[in-house]
Amino acid sequence: MTTTAPAAAAPTSSSEGNRIMSQDVFARVGSDGTVVEWPVLQRHVENRGLPARFYERVRQVPPPSHDSRTHTVARRMPVRDGGGALVQAWEVVPRSLGVVRRSFLARLANLRWQRETGGIEVGGMAVRTDDKTQGRLTAAQSAFDKGLITSVDWKLGDQAWVTLAEAQLDQIVAAVTAHVAACFAAEKVVSDQITAAPDVDALAALDLTAAFEAAYATEISS
């Protein structure tokens, strides 16, 4: 979908476009009013020494609404509005299936990580499940197994402290292990759905959060 941009216009890059949008932008125009060069910045206008009539200011407008998951936007050569003024033109460009799929997989991985490390409740206790806590749980369990300790003071996710016996720690370790396994299993289920999607429309219809949570609920209860 294009906002009536000339076919010869070239898009600006995202970083270049952001830089341009923060400055006054001009276009050099021919004797008939057609745009022959764009974008032209204020310093270029001043340095070239051409008469002011050769340049017109381009009014910047926001890009058209679009689904950023499946489309991107590119600035195109300005066009004239109903009053004859030059206005920034935009093109909404569809992303390829491969690009959208990789984006969805990355978002899914982040969902899994957030869920995995977000903590769980075990026997009324708020238990952290981040990577460091998982390692500390394993180390504490090993210390119990070797007879090095008979109890351990443990800080919970709500900042409360508890003294855990071996059986209590084993219960927490089992719950955290099951939680982490369910998170990865759920990610695989949804990853397979993403990979199997035949087109961008099918991916756009997929609610990643709902799909992941449904898969997690199934895995954790199995």
PDB file of C-alpha atoms in Angstrom:
ATOM      1  CA  MET A   1       0.000   0.000   0.000  1.00  0.00           C
ATOM      2  CA  THR A   2       1.569   3.290  -1.103  1.00  0.00           C
ATOM      3  CA  THR A   3       0.578   6.848  -0.380  1.00  0.00           C
ATOM      4  CA  THR A   4       0.783   7.899  -4.059  1.00  0.00           C
ATOM      5  CA  ALA A   5       4.564   7.971  -4.266  1.00  0.00           C
ATOM      6  CA  PRO A   6       6.423   8.144  -7.607  1.00  0.00           C
ATOM      7  CA  ALA A   7       7.811   4.817  -8.783  1.00  0.00           C
ATOM      8  CA  ALA A   8      11.348   6.186  -9.009  1.00  0.00           C
ATOM      9  CA  ALA A   9      11.466   7.188  -5.361  1.00  0.00           C
ATOM     10  CA  ALA A  10      13.879   5.304  -3.105  1.00  0.00           C
ATOM     11  CA  PRO A  11      13.156   4.600   0.553  1.00  0.00           C
ATOM     12  CA  THR A  12      15.322   6.001   3.288  1.00  0.00           C
ATOM     13  CA  SER A  13      16.773   3.696   5.900  1.00  0.00           C
ATOM     14  CA  SER A  14      15.237   3.656   9.370  1.00  0.00           C
ATOM     15  CA  SER A  15      18.210   5.388  11.020  1.00  0.00           C
ATOM     16  CA  GLU A  16      18.527   7.927   8.231  1.00  0.00           C
ATOM     17  CA  GLY A  17      14.806   8.545   8.284  1.00  0.00           C
ATOM     18  CA  ASN A  18      14.787   9.195  12.022  1.00  0.00           C
ATOM     19  CA  ARG A  19      17.638  11.669  11.607  1.00  0.00           C
ATOM     20  CA  ILE A  20      15.834  13.432   8.788  1.00  0.00           C
ATOM     21  CA  MET A  21      12.580  13.663  10.709  1.00  0.00           C
ATOM     22  CA  SER A  22      14.367  15.623  13.462  1.00  0.00           C
ATOM     23  CA  GLN A  23      15.402  18.355  10.994  1.00  0.00           C
ATOM     24  CA  ASP A  24      13.746  20.601   8.441  1.00  0.00           C
ATOM     25  CA  VAL A  25      13.596  18.712   5.165  1.00  0.00           C
ATOM     26  CA  PHE A  26      13.447  20.248   1.709  1.00  0.00           C
ATOM     27  CA  ALA A  27      13.141  19.027  -1.849  1.00  0.00           C
ATOM     28  CA  ARG A  28      14.765  20.534  -4.912  1.00  0.00           C
ATOM     29  CA  VAL A  29      12.182  21.148  -7.584  1.00  0.00           C
ATOM     30  CA  GLY A  30      12.355  21.707 -11.313  1.00  0.00           C
ATOM     31  CA  SER A  31      10.895  24.613 -13.229  1.00  0.00           C
ATOM     32  CA  ASP A  32       7.622  22.717 -13.590  1.00  0.00           C
ATOM     33  CA  GLY A  33       7.397  22.051  -9.846  1.00  0.00           C
ATOM     34  CA  THR A  34       8.322  18.377  -9.980  1.00  0.00           C
ATOM     35  CA  VAL A  35      10.641  16.982  -7.328  1.00  0.00           C
ATOM     36  CA  VAL A  36      14.091  16.253  -8.725  1.00  0.00           C
ATOM     37  CA  GLU A  37      15.994  15.676  -5.482  1.00  0.00           C
ATOM     38  CA  TRP A  38      14.993  14.626  -1.971  1.00  0.00           C
ATOM     39  CA  PRO A  39      15.763  14.721   0.897  1.00  0.00           C
ATOM     40  CA  VAL A  40      17.718  17.973   1.082  1.00  0.00           C
ATOM     41  CA  LEU A  41      18.668  19.368   4.495  1.00  0.00           C
ATOM     42  CA  GLN A  42      18.902  23.019   5.511  1.00  0.00           C
ATOM     43  CA  ARG A  43      22.697  23.040   5.464  1.00  0.00           C
ATOM     44  CA  HIS A  44      22.715  21.698   1.907  1.00  0.00           C
ATOM     45  CA  VAL A  45      20.363  24.439   0.796  1.00  0.00           C
ATOM     46  CA  GLU A  46      22.628  27.061   2.346  1.00  0.00           C
ATOM     47  CA  ASN A  47      25.889  25.596   1.007  1.00  0.00           C
ATOM     48  CA  ARG A  48      24.793  25.189  -2.600  1.00  0.00           C
ATOM     49  CA  GLY A  49      23.994  28.835  -3.121  1.00  0.00           C
ATOM     50  CA  LEU A  50      21.089  28.187  -5.495  1.00  0.00           C
ATOM     51  CA  PRO A  51      18.116  30.574  -5.530  1.00  0.00           C
ATOM     52  CA  ALA A  52      15.506  29.815  -2.882  1.00  0.00           C
ATOM     53  CA  ARG A  53      12.896  29.116  -5.567  1.00  0.00           C
ATOM     54  CA  PHE A  54      14.644  25.828  -6.328  1.00  0.00           C
ATOM     55  CA  TYR A  55      13.778  24.428  -2.890  1.00  0.00           C
ATOM     56  CA  GLU A  56      10.527  23.746  -1.093  1.00  0.00           C
ATOM     57  CA  ARG A  57      10.031  22.636   2.478  1.00  0.00           C
ATOM     58  CA  VAL A  58       8.525  19.147   2.879  1.00  0.00           C
ATOM     59  CA  ARG A  59       5.846  18.862   5.543  1.00  0.00           C
ATOM     60  CA  GLN A  60       6.479  15.792   7.693  1.00  0.00           C
ATOM     61  CA  VAL A  61       3.533  13.558   8.515  1.00  0.00           C
ATOM     62  CA  PRO A  62       3.423  10.345  10.574  1.00  0.00           C
ATOM     63  CA  PRO A  63       3.416   7.004   8.767  1.00  0.00           C
ATOM     64  CA  PRO A  64       0.081   5.331   8.018  1.00  0.00           C
ATOM     65  CA  SER A  65      -1.244   2.859  10.554  1.00  0.00           C
ATOM     66  CA  HIS A  66      -0.063  -0.699   9.973  1.00  0.00           C
ATOM     67  CA  ASP A  67       0.558  -3.988  11.756  1.00  0.00           C
ATOM     68  CA  SER A  68       4.236  -3.737  12.673  1.00  0.00           C
ATOM     69  CA  ARG A  69       4.416  -7.523  13.087  1.00  0.00           C
ATOM     70  CA  THR A  70       3.708  -8.108   9.403  1.00  0.00           C
ATOM     71  CA  HIS A  71       4.529  -4.800   7.707  1.00  0.00           C
ATOM     72  CA  THR A  72       7.080  -2.019   7.827  1.00  0.00           C
ATOM     73  CA  VAL A  73       7.030   1.480   6.362  1.00  0.00           C
ATOM     74  CA  ALA A  74       9.404   3.348   4.079  1.00  0.00           C
ATOM     75  CA  ARG A  75       9.596   7.057   3.304  1.00  0.00           C
ATOM     76  CA  ARG A  76       9.088   7.892  -0.343  1.00  0.00           C
ATOM     77  CA  MET A  77       9.588  11.007  -2.417  1.00  0.00           C
ATOM     78  CA  PRO A  78       7.145  13.735  -1.321  1.00  0.00           C
ATOM     79  CA  VAL A  79       3.936  14.443  -3.210  1.00  0.00           C
ATOM     80  CA  ARG A  80       1.769  17.535  -3.387  1.00  0.00           C
ATOM     81  CA  ASP A  81      -1.356  17.823  -1.296  1.00  0.00           C
ATOM     82  CA  GLY A  82      -4.596  19.479  -2.356  1.00  0.00           C
ATOM     83  CA  GLY A  83      -3.159  22.908  -1.647  1.00  0.00           C
ATOM     84  CA  GLY A  84      -0.028  22.304  -3.702  1.00  0.00           C
ATOM     85  CA  ALA A  85       2.371  21.912  -0.756  1.00  0.00           C
ATOM     86  CA  LEU A  86       4.910  19.099  -0.653  1.00  0.00           C
ATOM     87  CA  VAL A  87       4.082  16.411   1.896  1.00  0.00           C
ATOM     88  CA  GLN A  88       6.081  13.367   2.943  1.00  0.00           C
ATOM     89  CA  ALA A  89       4.826  10.202   1.238  1.00  0.00           C
ATOM     90  CA  TRP A  90       4.965   6.731   2.771  1.00  0.00           C
ATOM     91  CA  GLU A  91       4.759   3.170   1.565  1.00  0.00           C
ATOM     92  CA  VAL A  92       3.551   0.296   3.723  1.00  0.00           C
ATOM     93  CA  VAL A  93       5.752  -2.657   2.811  1.00  0.00           C
ATOM     94  CA  PRO A  94       4.818  -6.252   3.672  1.00  0.00           C
ATOM     95  CA  ARG A  95       7.428  -8.289   5.479  1.00  0.00           C
ATOM     96  CA  SER A  96       8.341 -11.655   3.995  1.00  0.00           C
ATOM     97  CA  LEU A  97       7.095 -14.870   5.582  1.00  0.00           C
ATOM     98  CA  GLY A  98      10.630 -15.725   6.681  1.00  0.00           C
ATOM     99  CA  VAL A  99      11.137 -12.373   8.396  1.00  0.00           C
ATOM    100  CA  VAL A 100       7.766 -12.539  10.161  1.00  0.00           C
ATOM    101  CA  ARG A 101       8.381 -16.131  11.231  1.00  0.00           C
ATOM    102  CA  ARG A 102      11.773 -15.262  12.741  1.00  0.00           C
ATOM    103  CA  SER A 103      10.195 -12.308  14.537  1.00  0.00           C
ATOM    104  CA  PHE A 104       7.467 -14.509  16.001  1.00  0.00           C
ATOM    105  CA  LEU A 105      10.000 -17.119  17.124  1.00  0.00           C
ATOM    106  CA  ALA A 106      12.055 -14.412  18.850  1.00  0.00           C
ATOM    107  CA  ARG A 107       8.960 -13.041  20.588  1.00  0.00           C
ATOM    108  CA  LEU A 108       8.020 -16.562  21.637  1.00  0.00           C
ATOM    109  CA  ALA A 109      11.475 -17.160  23.118  1.00  0.00           C
ATOM    110  CA  ASN A 110      11.097 -13.977  25.148  1.00  0.00           C
ATOM    111  CA  LEU A 111       7.660 -15.082  26.361  1.00  0.00           C
ATOM    112  CA  ARG A 112       9.116 -18.395  27.480  1.00  0.00           C
ATOM    113  CA  TRP A 113      12.016 -16.696  29.251  1.00  0.00           C
ATOM    114  CA  GLN A 114       9.694 -14.290  31.062  1.00  0.00           C
ATOM    115  CA  ARG A 115       7.478 -17.177  32.174  1.00  0.00           C
ATOM    116  CA  GLU A 116      10.416 -19.402  33.094  1.00  0.00           C
ATOM    117  CA  THR A 117      12.129 -16.810  35.266  1.00  0.00           C
ATOM    118  CA  GLY A 118       8.981 -15.159  36.623  1.00  0.00           C
ATOM    119  CA  GLY A 119       8.709 -17.369  39.696  1.00  0.00           C
ATOM    120  CA  ILE A 120       6.135 -19.867  40.965  1.00  0.00           C
ATOM    121  CA  GLU A 121       4.310 -20.670  44.176  1.00  0.00           C
ATOM    122  CA  VAL A 122       5.200 -23.861  46.024  1.00  0.00           C
ATOM    123  CA  GLY A 123       3.287 -24.758  49.159  1.00  0.00           C
ATOM    124  CA  GLY A 124       2.271 -21.144  49.667  1.00  0.00           C
ATOM    125  CA  MET A 125       5.842 -19.902  49.204  1.00  0.00           C
ATOM    126  CA  ALA A 126       6.824 -17.463  46.442  1.00  0.00           C
ATOM    127  CA  VAL A 127       9.821 -19.158  44.833  1.00  0.00           C
ATOM    128  CA  ARG A 128      12.158 -17.436  42.407  1.00  0.00           C
ATOM    129  CA  THR A 129      12.922 -19.360  39.216  1.00  0.00           C
ATOM    130  CA  ASP A 130      15.618 -17.242  37.560  1.00  0.00           C
ATOM    131  CA  ASP A 131      18.811 -18.890  36.327  1.00  0.00           C
ATOM    132  CA  LYS A 132      20.833 -18.047  39.442  1.00  0.00           C
ATOM    133  CA  THR A 133      18.152 -19.407  41.757  1.00  0.00           C
ATOM    134  CA  GLN A 134      17.942 -22.619  39.747  1.00  0.00           C
ATOM    135  CA  GLY A 135      21.690 -23.054  40.201  1.00  0.00           C
ATOM    136  CA  ARG A 136      21.522 -22.311  43.919  1.00  0.00           C
ATOM    137  CA  LEU A 137      18.725 -24.821  44.390  1.00  0.00           C
ATOM    138  CA  THR A 138      20.821 -27.494  42.702  1.00  0.00           C
ATOM    139  CA  ALA A 139      23.824 -26.611  44.878  1.00  0.00           C
ATOM    140  CA  ALA A 140      21.757 -26.725  48.075  1.00  0.00           C
ATOM    141  CA  GLN A 141      20.257 -30.067  47.121  1.00  0.00           C
ATOM    142  CA  SER A 142      23.735 -31.453  46.474  1.00  0.00           C
ATOM    143  CA  ALA A 143      24.874 -30.213  49.899  1.00  0.00           C
ATOM    144  CA  PHE A 144      21.963 -32.047  51.538  1.00  0.00           C
ATOM    145  CA  ASP A 145      22.772 -35.214  49.585  1.00  0.00           C
ATOM    146  CA  LYS A 146      26.386 -35.102  50.772  1.00  0.00           C
ATOM    147  CA  GLY A 147      25.384 -34.551  54.378  1.00  0.00           C
ATOM    148  CA  LEU A 148      27.037 -31.140  54.493  1.00  0.00           C
ATOM    149  CA  ILE A 149      23.920 -29.381  55.807  1.00  0.00           C
ATOM    150  CA  THR A 150      20.715 -30.356  57.595  1.00  0.00           C
ATOM    151  CA  SER A 151      18.781 -27.164  56.860  1.00  0.00           C
ATOM    152  CA  VAL A 152      19.164 -24.025  54.794  1.00  0.00           C
ATOM    153  CA  ASP A 153      17.891 -20.473  55.177  1.00  0.00           C
ATOM    154  CA  TRP A 154      16.210 -19.462  51.943  1.00  0.00           C
ATOM    155  CA  LYS A 155      15.069 -16.052  50.710  1.00  0.00           C
ATOM    156  CA  LEU A 156      11.762 -16.152  48.846  1.00  0.00           C
ATOM    157  CA  GLY A 157      10.514 -14.051  45.975  1.00  0.00           C
ATOM    158  CA  ASP A 158       8.471 -11.829  48.305  1.00  0.00           C
ATOM    159  CA  GLN A 159      11.621 -11.089  50.379  1.00  0.00           C
ATOM    160  CA  ALA A 160      10.476 -13.383  53.214  1.00  0.00           C
ATOM    161  CA  TRP A 161      12.903 -15.864  54.779  1.00  0.00           C
ATOM    162  CA  VAL A 162      12.249 -19.525  55.534  1.00  0.00           C
ATOM    163  CA  THR A 163      14.366 -22.317  56.963  1.00  0.00           C
ATOM    164  CA  LEU A 164      14.073 -25.361  54.730  1.00  0.00           C
ATOM    165  CA  ALA A 165      14.632 -28.971  55.648  1.00  0.00           C
ATOM    166  CA  GLU A 166      15.788 -31.401  52.981  1.00  0.00           C
ATOM    167  CA  ALA A 167      12.274 -32.616  52.146  1.00  0.00           C
ATOM    168  CA  GLN A 168      11.042 -29.054  51.679  1.00  0.00           C
ATOM    169  CA  LEU A 169      13.944 -28.178  49.417  1.00  0.00           C
ATOM    170  CA  ASP A 170      13.366 -31.335  47.381  1.00  0.00           C
ATOM    171  CA  GLN A 171       9.740 -30.284  46.918  1.00  0.00           C
ATOM    172  CA  ILE A 172      10.807 -26.864  45.664  1.00  0.00           C
ATOM    173  CA  VAL A 173      13.433 -28.319  43.327  1.00  0.00           C
ATOM    174  CA  ALA A 174      10.891 -30.738  41.860  1.00  0.00           C
ATOM    175  CA  ALA A 175       8.374 -27.944  41.304  1.00  0.00           C
ATOM    176  CA  VAL A 176      10.918 -25.607  39.713  1.00  0.00           C
ATOM    177  CA  THR A 177      12.232 -28.404  37.489  1.00  0.00           C
ATOM    178  CA  ALA A 178       8.709 -29.221  36.322  1.00  0.00           C
ATOM    179  CA  HIS A 179       7.992 -25.533  35.726  1.00  0.00           C
ATOM    180  CA  VAL A 180      11.103 -24.982  33.621  1.00  0.00           C
ATOM    181  CA  ALA A 181      10.478 -28.158  31.622  1.00  0.00           C
ATOM    182  CA  ALA A 182       6.875 -27.094  30.984  1.00  0.00           C
ATOM    183  CA  CYS A 183       8.040 -23.686  29.775  1.00  0.00           C
ATOM    184  CA  PHE A 184      10.369 -25.194  27.188  1.00  0.00           C
ATOM    185  CA  ALA A 185       7.831 -27.823  26.151  1.00  0.00           C
ATOM    186  CA  ALA A 186       5.228 -25.085  25.664  1.00  0.00           C
ATOM    187  CA  GLU A 187       7.683 -23.064  23.612  1.00  0.00           C
ATOM    188  CA  LYS A 188       8.256 -26.052  21.328  1.00  0.00           C
ATOM    189  CA  VAL A 189       4.512 -26.574  20.857  1.00  0.00           C
ATOM    190  CA  VAL A 190       3.992 -22.978  19.759  1.00  0.00           C
ATOM    191  CA  SER A 191       7.246 -22.954  17.777  1.00  0.00           C
ATOM    192  CA  ASP A 192       5.894 -25.865  15.747  1.00  0.00           C
ATOM    193  CA  GLN A 193       2.705 -23.877  15.109  1.00  0.00           C
ATOM    194  CA  ILE A 194       4.748 -20.913  13.889  1.00  0.00           C
ATOM    195  CA  THR A 195       6.877 -23.092  11.633  1.00  0.00           C
ATOM    196  CA  ALA A 196       3.800 -24.781  10.181  1.00  0.00           C
ATOM    197  CA  ALA A 197       1.999 -21.508   9.402  1.00  0.00           C
ATOM    198  CA  PRO A 198       1.551 -21.400   5.601  1.00  0.00           C
ATOM    199  CA  ASP A 199       1.554 -17.618   5.224  1.00  0.00           C
ATOM    200  CA  VAL A 200       1.852 -14.275   6.982  1.00  0.00           C
ATOM    201  CA  ASP A 201      -1.903 -14.017   7.535  1.00  0.00           C
ATOM    202  CA  ALA A 202      -1.881 -17.293   9.458  1.00  0.00           C
ATOM    203  CA  LEU A 203       0.923 -16.009  11.672  1.00  0.00           C
ATOM    204  CA  ALA A 204      -0.840 -12.689  12.252  1.00  0.00           C
ATOM    205  CA  ALA A 205      -3.888 -14.598  13.485  1.00  0.00           C
ATOM    206  CA  LEU A 206      -1.806 -16.436  16.101  1.00  0.00           C
ATOM    207  CA  ASP A 207      -2.045 -14.982  19.614  1.00  0.00           C
ATOM    208  CA  LEU A 208       1.380 -15.921  20.941  1.00  0.00           C
ATOM    209  CA  THR A 209       0.657 -15.238  24.599  1.00  0.00           C
ATOM    210  CA  ALA A 210      -2.604 -17.178  24.617  1.00  0.00           C
ATOM    211  CA  ALA A 211      -1.072 -20.063  22.662  1.00  0.00           C
ATOM    212  CA  PHE A 212       1.931 -20.270  24.981  1.00  0.00           C
ATOM    213  CA  GLU A 213      -0.125 -20.097  28.171  1.00  0.00           C
ATOM    214  CA  ALA A 214      -2.499 -22.792  26.895  1.00  0.00           C
ATOM    215  CA  ALA A 215       0.429 -25.049  26.022  1.00  0.00           C
ATOM    216  CA  TYR A 216       2.066 -24.372  29.399  1.00  0.00           C
ATOM    217  CA  ALA A 217      -1.132 -25.245  31.269  1.00  0.00           C
ATOM    218  CA  THR A 218      -1.323 -28.529  29.389  1.00  0.00           C
ATOM    219  CA  GLU A 219       2.326 -29.395  30.010  1.00  0.00           C
ATOM    220  CA  ILE A 220       2.410 -28.483  33.713  1.00  0.00           C
ATOM    221  CA  SER A 221      -0.688 -30.561  34.427  1.00  0.00           C
ATOM    222  CA  SER A 222       0.453 -33.632  32.508  1.00  0.00           C
TER     223      SER A 222
END
